[in-house]
PDB file of N, CA and C in Angstrom:
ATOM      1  N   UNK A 230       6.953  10.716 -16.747  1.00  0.00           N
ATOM      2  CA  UNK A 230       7.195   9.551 -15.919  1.00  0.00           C
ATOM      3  C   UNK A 230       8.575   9.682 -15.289  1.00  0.00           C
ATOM      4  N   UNK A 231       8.847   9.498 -13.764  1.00  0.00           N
ATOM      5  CA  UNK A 231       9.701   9.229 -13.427  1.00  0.00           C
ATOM      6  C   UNK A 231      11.214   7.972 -13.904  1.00  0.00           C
ATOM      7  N   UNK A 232      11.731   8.476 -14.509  1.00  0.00           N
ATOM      8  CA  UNK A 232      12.755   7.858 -15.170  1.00  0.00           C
ATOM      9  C   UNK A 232      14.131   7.045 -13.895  1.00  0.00           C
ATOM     10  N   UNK A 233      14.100   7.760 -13.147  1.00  0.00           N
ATOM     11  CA  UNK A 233      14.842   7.169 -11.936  1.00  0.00           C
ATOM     12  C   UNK A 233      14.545   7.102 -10.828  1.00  0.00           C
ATOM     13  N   UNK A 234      13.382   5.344 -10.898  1.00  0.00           N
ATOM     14  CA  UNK A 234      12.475   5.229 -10.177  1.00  0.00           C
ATOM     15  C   UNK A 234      12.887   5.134  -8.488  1.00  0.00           C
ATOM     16  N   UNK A 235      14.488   4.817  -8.402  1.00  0.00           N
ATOM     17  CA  UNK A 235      15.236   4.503  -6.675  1.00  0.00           C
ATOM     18  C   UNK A 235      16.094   5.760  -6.726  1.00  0.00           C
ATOM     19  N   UNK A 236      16.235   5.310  -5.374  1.00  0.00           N
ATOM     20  CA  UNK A 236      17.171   6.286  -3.863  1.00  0.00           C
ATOM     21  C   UNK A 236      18.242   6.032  -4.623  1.00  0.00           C
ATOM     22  N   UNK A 237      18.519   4.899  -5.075  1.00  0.00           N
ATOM     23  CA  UNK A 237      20.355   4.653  -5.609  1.00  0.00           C
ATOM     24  C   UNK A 237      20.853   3.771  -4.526  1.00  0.00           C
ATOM     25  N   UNK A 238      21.621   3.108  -4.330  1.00  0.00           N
ATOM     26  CA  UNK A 238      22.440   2.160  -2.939  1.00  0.00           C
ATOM     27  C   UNK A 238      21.486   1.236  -3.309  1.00  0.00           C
ATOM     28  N   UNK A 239      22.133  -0.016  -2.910  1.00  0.00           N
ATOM     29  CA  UNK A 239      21.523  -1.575  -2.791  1.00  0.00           C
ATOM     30  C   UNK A 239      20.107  -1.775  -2.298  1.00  0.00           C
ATOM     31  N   UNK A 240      19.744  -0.930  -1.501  1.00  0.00           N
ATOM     32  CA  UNK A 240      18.269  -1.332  -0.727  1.00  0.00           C
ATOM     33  C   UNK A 240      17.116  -1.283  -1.401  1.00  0.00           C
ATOM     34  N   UNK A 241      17.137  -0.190  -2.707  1.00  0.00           N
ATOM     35  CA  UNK A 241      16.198  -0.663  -3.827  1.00  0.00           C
ATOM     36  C   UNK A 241      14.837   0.573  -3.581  1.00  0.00           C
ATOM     37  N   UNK A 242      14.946   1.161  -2.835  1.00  0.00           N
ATOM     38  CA  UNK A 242      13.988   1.920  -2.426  1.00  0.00           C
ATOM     39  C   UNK A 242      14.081   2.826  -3.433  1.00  0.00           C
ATOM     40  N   UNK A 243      12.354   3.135  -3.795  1.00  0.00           N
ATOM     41  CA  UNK A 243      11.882   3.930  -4.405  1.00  0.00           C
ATOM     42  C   UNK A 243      11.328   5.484  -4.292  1.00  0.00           C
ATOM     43  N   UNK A 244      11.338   6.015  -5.442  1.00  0.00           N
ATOM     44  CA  UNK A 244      11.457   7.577  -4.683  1.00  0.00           C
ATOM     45  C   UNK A 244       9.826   7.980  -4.588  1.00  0.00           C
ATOM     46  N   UNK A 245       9.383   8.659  -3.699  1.00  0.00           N
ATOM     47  CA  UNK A 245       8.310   9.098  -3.762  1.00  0.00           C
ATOM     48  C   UNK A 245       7.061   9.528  -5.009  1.00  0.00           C
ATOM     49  N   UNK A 246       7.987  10.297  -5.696  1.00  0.00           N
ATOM     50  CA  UNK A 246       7.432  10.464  -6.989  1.00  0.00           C
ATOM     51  C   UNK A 246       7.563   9.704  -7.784  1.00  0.00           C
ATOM     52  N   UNK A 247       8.355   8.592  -8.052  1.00  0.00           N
ATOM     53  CA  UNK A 247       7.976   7.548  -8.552  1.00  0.00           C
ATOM     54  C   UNK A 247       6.494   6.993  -8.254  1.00  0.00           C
ATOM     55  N   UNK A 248       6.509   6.380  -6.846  1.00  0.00           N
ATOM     56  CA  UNK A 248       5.553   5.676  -6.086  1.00  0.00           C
ATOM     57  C   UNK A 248       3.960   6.699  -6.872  1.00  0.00           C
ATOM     58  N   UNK A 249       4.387   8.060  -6.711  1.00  0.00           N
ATOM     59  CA  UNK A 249       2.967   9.089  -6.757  1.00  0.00           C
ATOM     60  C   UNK A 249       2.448   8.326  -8.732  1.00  0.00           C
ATOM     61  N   UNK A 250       3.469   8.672  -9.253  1.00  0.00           N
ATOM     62  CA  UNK A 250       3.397   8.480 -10.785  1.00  0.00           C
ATOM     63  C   UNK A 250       2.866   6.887 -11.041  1.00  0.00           C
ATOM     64  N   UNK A 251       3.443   5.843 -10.125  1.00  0.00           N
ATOM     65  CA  UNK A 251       3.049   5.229 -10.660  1.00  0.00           C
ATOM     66  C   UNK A 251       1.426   4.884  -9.757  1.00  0.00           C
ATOM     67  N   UNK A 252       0.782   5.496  -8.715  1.00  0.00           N
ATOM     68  CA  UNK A 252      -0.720   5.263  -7.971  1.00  0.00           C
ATOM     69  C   UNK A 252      -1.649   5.938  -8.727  1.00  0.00           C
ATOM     70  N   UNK A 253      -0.579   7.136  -9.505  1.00  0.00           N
ATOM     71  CA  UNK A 253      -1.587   8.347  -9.911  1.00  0.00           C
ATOM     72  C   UNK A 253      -2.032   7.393 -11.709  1.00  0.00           C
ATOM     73  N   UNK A 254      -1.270   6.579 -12.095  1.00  0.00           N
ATOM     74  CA  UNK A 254      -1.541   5.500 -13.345  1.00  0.00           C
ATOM     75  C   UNK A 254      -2.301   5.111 -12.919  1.00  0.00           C
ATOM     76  N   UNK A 255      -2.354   3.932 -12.075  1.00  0.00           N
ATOM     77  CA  UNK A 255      -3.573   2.983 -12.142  1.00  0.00           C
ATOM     78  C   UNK A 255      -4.783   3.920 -11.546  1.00  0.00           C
ATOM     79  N   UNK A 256      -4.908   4.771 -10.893  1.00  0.00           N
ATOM     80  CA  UNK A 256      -6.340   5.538 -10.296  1.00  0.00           C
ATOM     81  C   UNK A 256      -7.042   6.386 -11.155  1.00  0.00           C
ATOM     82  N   UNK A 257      -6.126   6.791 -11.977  1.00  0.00           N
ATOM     83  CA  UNK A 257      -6.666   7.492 -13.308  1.00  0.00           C
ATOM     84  C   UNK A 257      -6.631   6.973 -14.482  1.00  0.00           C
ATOM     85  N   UNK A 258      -6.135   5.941 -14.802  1.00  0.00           N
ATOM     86  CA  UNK A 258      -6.097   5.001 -15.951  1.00  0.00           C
ATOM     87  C   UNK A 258      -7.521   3.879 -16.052  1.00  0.00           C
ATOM     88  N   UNK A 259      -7.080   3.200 -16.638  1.00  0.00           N
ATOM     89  CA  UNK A 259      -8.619   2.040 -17.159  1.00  0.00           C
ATOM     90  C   UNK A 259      -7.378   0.421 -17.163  1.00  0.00           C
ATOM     91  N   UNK A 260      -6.522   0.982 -16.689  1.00  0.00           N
ATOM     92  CA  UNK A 260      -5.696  -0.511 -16.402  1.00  0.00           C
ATOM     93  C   UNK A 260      -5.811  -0.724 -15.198  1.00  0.00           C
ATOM     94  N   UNK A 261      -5.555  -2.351 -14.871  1.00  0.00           N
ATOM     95  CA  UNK A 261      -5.444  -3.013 -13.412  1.00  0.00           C
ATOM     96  C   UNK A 261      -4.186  -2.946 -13.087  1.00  0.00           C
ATOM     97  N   UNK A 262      -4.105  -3.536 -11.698  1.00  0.00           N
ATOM     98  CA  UNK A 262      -2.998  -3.274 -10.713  1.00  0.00           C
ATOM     99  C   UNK A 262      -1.709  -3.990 -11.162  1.00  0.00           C
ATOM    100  N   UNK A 263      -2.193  -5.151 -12.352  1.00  0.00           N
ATOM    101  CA  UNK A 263      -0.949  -6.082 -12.804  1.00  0.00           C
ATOM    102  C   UNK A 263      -0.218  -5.385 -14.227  1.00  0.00           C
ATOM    103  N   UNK A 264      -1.360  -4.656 -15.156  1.00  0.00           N
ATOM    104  CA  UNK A 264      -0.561  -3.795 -16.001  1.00  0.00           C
ATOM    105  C   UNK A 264      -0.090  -3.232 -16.163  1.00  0.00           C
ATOM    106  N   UNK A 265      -0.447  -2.354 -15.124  1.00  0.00           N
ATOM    107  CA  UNK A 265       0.007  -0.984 -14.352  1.00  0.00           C
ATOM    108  C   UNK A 265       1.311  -1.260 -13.685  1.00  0.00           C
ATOM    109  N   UNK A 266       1.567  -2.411 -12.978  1.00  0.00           N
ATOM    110  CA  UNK A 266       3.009  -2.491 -12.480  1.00  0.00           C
ATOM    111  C   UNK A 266       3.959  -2.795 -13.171  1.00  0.00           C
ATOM    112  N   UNK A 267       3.516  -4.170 -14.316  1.00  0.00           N
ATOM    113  CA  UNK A 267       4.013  -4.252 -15.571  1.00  0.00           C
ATOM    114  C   UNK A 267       4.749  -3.172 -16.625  1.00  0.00           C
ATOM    115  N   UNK A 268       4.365  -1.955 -16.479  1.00  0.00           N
ATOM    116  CA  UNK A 268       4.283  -0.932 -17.023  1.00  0.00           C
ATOM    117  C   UNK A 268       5.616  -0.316 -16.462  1.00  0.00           C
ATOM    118  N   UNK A 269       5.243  -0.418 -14.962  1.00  0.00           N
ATOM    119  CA  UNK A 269       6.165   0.284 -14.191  1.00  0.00           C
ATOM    120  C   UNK A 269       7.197  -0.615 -13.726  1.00  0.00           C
ATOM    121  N   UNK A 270       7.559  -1.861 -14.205  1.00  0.00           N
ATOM    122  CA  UNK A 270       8.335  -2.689 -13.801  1.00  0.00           C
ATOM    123  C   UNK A 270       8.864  -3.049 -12.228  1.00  0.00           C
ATOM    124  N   UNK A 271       7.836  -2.755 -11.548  1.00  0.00           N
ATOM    125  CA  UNK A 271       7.453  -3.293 -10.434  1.00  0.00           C
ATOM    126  C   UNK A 271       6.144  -4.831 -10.012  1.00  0.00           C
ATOM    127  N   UNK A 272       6.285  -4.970  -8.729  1.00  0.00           N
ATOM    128  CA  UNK A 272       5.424  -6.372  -8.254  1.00  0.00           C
ATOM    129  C   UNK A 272       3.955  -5.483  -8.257  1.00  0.00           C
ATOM    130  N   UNK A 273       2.996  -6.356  -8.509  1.00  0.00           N
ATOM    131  CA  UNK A 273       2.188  -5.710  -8.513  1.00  0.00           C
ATOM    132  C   UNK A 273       1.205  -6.077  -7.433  1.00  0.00           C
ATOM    133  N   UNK A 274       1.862  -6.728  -6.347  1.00  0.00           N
ATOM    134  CA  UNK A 274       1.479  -6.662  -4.795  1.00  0.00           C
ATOM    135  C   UNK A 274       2.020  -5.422  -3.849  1.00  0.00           C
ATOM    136  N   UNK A 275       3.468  -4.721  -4.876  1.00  0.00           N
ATOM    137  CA  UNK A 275       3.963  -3.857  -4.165  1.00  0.00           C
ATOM    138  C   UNK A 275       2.841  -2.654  -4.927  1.00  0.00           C
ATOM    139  N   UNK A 276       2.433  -2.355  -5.733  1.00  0.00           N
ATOM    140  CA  UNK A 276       1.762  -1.180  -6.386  1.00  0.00           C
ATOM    141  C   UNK A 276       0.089  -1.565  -5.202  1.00  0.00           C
ATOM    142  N   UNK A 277      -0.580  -2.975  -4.897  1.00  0.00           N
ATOM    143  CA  UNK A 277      -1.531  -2.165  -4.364  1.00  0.00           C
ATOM    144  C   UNK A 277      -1.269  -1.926  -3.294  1.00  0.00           C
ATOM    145  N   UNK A 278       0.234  -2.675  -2.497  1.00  0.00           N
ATOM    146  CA  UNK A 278      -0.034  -1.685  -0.925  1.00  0.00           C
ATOM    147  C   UNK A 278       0.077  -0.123  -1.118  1.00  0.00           C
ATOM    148  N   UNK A 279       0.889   0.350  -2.352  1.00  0.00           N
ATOM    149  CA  UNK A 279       1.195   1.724  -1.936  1.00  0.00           C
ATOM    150  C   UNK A 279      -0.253   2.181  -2.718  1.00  0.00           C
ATOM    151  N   UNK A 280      -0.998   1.790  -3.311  1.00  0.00           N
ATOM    152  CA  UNK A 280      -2.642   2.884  -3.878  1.00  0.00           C
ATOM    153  C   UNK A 280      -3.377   2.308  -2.580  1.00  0.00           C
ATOM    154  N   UNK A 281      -3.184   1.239  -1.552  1.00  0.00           N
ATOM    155  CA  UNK A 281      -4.115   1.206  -0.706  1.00  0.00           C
ATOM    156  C   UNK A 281      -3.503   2.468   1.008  1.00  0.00           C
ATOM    157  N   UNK A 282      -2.432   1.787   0.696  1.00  0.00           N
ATOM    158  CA  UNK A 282      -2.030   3.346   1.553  1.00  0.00           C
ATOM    159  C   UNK A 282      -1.849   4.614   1.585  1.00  0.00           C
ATOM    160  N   UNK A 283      -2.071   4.986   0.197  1.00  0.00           N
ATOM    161  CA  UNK A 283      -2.409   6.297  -0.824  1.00  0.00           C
ATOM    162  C   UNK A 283      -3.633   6.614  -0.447  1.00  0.00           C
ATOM    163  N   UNK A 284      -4.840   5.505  -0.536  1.00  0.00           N
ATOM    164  CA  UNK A 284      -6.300   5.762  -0.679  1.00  0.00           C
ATOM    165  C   UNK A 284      -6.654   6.128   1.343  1.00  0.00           C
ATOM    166  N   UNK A 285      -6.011   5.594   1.981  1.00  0.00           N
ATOM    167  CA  UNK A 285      -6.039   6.080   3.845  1.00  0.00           C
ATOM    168  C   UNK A 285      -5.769   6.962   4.434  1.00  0.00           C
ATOM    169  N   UNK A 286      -4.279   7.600   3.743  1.00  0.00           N
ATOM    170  CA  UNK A 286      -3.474   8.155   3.940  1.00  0.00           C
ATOM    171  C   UNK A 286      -3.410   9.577   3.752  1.00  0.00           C
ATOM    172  N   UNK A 287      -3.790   9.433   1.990  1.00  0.00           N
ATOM    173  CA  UNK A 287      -3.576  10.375   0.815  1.00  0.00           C
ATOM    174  C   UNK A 287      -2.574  11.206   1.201  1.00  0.00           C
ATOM    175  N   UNK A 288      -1.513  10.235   1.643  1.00  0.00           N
ATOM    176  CA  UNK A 288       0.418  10.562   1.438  1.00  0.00           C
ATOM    177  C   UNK A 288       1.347   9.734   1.390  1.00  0.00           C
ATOM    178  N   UNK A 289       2.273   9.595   1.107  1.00  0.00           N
ATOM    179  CA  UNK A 289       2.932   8.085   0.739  1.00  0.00           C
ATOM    180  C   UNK A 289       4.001   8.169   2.211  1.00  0.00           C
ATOM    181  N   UNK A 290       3.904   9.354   2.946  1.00  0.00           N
ATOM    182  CA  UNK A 290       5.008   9.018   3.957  1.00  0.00           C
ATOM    183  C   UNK A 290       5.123   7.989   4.775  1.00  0.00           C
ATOM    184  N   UNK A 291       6.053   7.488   5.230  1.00  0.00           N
ATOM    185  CA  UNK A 291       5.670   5.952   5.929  1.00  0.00           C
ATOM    186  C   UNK A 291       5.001   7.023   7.325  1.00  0.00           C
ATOM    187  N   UNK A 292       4.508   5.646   8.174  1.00  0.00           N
ATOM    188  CA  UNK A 292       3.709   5.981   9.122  1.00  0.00           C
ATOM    189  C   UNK A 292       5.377   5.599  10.237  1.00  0.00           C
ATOM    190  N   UNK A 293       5.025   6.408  11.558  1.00  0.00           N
ATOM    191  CA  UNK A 293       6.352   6.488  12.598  1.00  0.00           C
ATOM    192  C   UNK A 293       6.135   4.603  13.071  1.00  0.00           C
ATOM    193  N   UNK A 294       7.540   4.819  13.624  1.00  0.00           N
ATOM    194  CA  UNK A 294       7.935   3.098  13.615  1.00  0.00           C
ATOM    195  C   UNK A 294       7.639   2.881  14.877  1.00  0.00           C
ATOM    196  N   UNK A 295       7.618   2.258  15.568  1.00  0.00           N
ATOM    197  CA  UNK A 295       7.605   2.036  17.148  1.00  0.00           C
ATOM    198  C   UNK A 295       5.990   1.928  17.591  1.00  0.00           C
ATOM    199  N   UNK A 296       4.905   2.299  16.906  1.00  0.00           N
ATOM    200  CA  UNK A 296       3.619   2.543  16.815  1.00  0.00           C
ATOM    201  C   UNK A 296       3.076   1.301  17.934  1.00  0.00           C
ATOM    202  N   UNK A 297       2.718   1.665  18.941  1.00  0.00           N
ATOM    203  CA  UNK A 297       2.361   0.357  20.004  1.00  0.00           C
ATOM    204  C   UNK A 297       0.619   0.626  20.062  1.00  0.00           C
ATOM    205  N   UNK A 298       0.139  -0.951  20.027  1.00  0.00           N
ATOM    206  CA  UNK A 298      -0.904  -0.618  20.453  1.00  0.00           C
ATOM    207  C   UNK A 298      -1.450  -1.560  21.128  1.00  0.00           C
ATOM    208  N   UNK A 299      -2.962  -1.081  22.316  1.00  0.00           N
ATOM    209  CA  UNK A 299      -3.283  -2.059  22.737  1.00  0.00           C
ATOM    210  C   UNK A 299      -3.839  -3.346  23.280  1.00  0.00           C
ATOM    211  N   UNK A 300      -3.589  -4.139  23.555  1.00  0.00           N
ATOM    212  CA  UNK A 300      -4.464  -5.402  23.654  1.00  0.00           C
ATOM    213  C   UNK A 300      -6.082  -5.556  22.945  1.00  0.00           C
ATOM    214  N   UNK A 301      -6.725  -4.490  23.792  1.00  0.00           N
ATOM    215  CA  UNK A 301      -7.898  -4.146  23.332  1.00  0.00           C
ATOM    216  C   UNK A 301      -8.072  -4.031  22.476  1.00  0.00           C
ATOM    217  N   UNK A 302      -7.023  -3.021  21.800  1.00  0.00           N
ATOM    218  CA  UNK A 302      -7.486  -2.716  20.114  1.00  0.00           C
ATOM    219  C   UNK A 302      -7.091  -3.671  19.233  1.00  0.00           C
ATOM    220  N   UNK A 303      -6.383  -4.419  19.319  1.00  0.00           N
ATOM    221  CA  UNK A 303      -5.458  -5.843  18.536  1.00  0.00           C
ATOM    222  C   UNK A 303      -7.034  -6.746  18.502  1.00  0.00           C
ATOM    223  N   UNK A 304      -7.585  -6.918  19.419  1.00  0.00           N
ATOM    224  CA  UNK A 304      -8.688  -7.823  20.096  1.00  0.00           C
ATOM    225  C   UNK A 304      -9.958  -7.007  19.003  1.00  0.00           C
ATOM    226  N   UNK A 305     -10.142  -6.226  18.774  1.00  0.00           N
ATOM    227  CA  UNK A 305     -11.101  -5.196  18.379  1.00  0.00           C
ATOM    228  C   UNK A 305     -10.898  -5.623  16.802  1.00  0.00           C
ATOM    229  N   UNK A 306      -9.813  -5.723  16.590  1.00  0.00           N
ATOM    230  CA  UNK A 306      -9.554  -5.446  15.138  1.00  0.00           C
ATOM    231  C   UNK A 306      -9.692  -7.141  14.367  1.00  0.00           C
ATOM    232  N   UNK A 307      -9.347  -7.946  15.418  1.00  0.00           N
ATOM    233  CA  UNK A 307      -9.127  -9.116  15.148  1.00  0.00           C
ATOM    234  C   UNK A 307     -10.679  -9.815  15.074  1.00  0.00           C
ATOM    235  N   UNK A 308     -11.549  -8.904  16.186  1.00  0.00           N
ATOM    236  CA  UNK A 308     -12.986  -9.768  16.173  1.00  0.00           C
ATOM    237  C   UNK A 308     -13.560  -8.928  14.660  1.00  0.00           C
ATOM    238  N   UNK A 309     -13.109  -7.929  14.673  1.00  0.00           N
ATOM    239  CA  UNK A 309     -13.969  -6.807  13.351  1.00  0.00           C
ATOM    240  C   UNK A 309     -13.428  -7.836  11.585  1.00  0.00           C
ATOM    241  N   UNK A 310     -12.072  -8.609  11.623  1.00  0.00           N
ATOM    242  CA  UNK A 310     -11.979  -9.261  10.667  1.00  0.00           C
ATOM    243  C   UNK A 310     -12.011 -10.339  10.323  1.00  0.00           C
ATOM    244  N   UNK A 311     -12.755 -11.185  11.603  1.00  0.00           N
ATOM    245  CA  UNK A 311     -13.442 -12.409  11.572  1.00  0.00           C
ATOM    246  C   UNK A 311     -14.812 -12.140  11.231  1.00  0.00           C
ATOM    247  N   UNK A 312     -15.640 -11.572  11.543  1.00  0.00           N
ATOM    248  CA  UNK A 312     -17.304 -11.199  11.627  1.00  0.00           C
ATOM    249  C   UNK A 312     -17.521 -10.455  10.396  1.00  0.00           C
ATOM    250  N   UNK A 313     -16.326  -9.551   9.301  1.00  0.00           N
ATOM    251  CA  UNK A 313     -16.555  -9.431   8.212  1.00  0.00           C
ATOM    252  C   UNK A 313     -15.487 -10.511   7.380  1.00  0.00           C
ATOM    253  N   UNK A 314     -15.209 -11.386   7.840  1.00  0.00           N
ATOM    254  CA  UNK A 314     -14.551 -12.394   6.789  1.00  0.00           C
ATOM    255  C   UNK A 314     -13.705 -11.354   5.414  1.00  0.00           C
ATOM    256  N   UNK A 315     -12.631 -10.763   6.807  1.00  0.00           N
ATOM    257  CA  UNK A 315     -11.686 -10.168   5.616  1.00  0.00           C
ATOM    258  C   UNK A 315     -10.495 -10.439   5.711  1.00  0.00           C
ATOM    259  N   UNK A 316      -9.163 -10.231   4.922  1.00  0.00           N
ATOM    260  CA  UNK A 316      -8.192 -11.024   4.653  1.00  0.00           C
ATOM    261  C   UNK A 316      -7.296  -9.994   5.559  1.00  0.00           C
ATOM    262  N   UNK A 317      -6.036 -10.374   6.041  1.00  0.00           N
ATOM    263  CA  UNK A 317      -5.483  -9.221   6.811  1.00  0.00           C
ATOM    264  C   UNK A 317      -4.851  -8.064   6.329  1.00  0.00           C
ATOM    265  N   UNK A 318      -4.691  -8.363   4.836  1.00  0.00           N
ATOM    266  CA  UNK A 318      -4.855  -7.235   3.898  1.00  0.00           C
ATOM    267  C   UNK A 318      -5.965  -5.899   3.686  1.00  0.00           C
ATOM    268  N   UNK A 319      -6.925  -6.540   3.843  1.00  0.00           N
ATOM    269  CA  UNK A 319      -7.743  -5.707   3.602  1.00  0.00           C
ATOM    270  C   UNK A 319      -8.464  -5.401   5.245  1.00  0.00           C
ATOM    271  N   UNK A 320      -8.407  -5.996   6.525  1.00  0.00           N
ATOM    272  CA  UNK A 320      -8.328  -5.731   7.395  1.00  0.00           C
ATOM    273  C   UNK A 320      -7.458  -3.825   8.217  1.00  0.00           C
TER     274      UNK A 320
END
């Protein structure tokens, strides 16, 4: 287990292999997302964005910033998570 789970400096950010150690727990374990963070002394809203962006991704790098998109597709995405009644989480 990653023992020095941050970057270090105030901002709190976590190191990659932390993040891996603790997605690669709950996906291979028989615990849920709240024990599992418990475990890892993290939120355990922050553990499923990173196993749900793990499970899309299958890489923890952030995605590039500035990412524009448009109208259409905002419109697309917005009718696709009304008509399956999903949360914008899981959207």
């Amino acid at each position: 287990m990653d023992t020095n789970p941050t970057l270090g400096g105030s901002m709190g950010k976590y190191t990659e292999q932390f993040k891996l150690t603790a997605i690669t727990a709950y996906l291979e374990g028989s615990w849920g997302f709240r024990k599992v963070a418990q475990h890892f002394g993290i939120d355990f809203s922050l553990l499923r964005r990173w196993v749900a962006g793990y499970q899309v991704d299958a890489c923890l790098s952030p995605r590039s910033h500035g990412r524009r998109y448009t109208e259409e597709f905002k419109r697309r995405v917005l009718k696709y998570m009304l008509e399956h009644r999903l949360s914008l989480r899981q959207t």
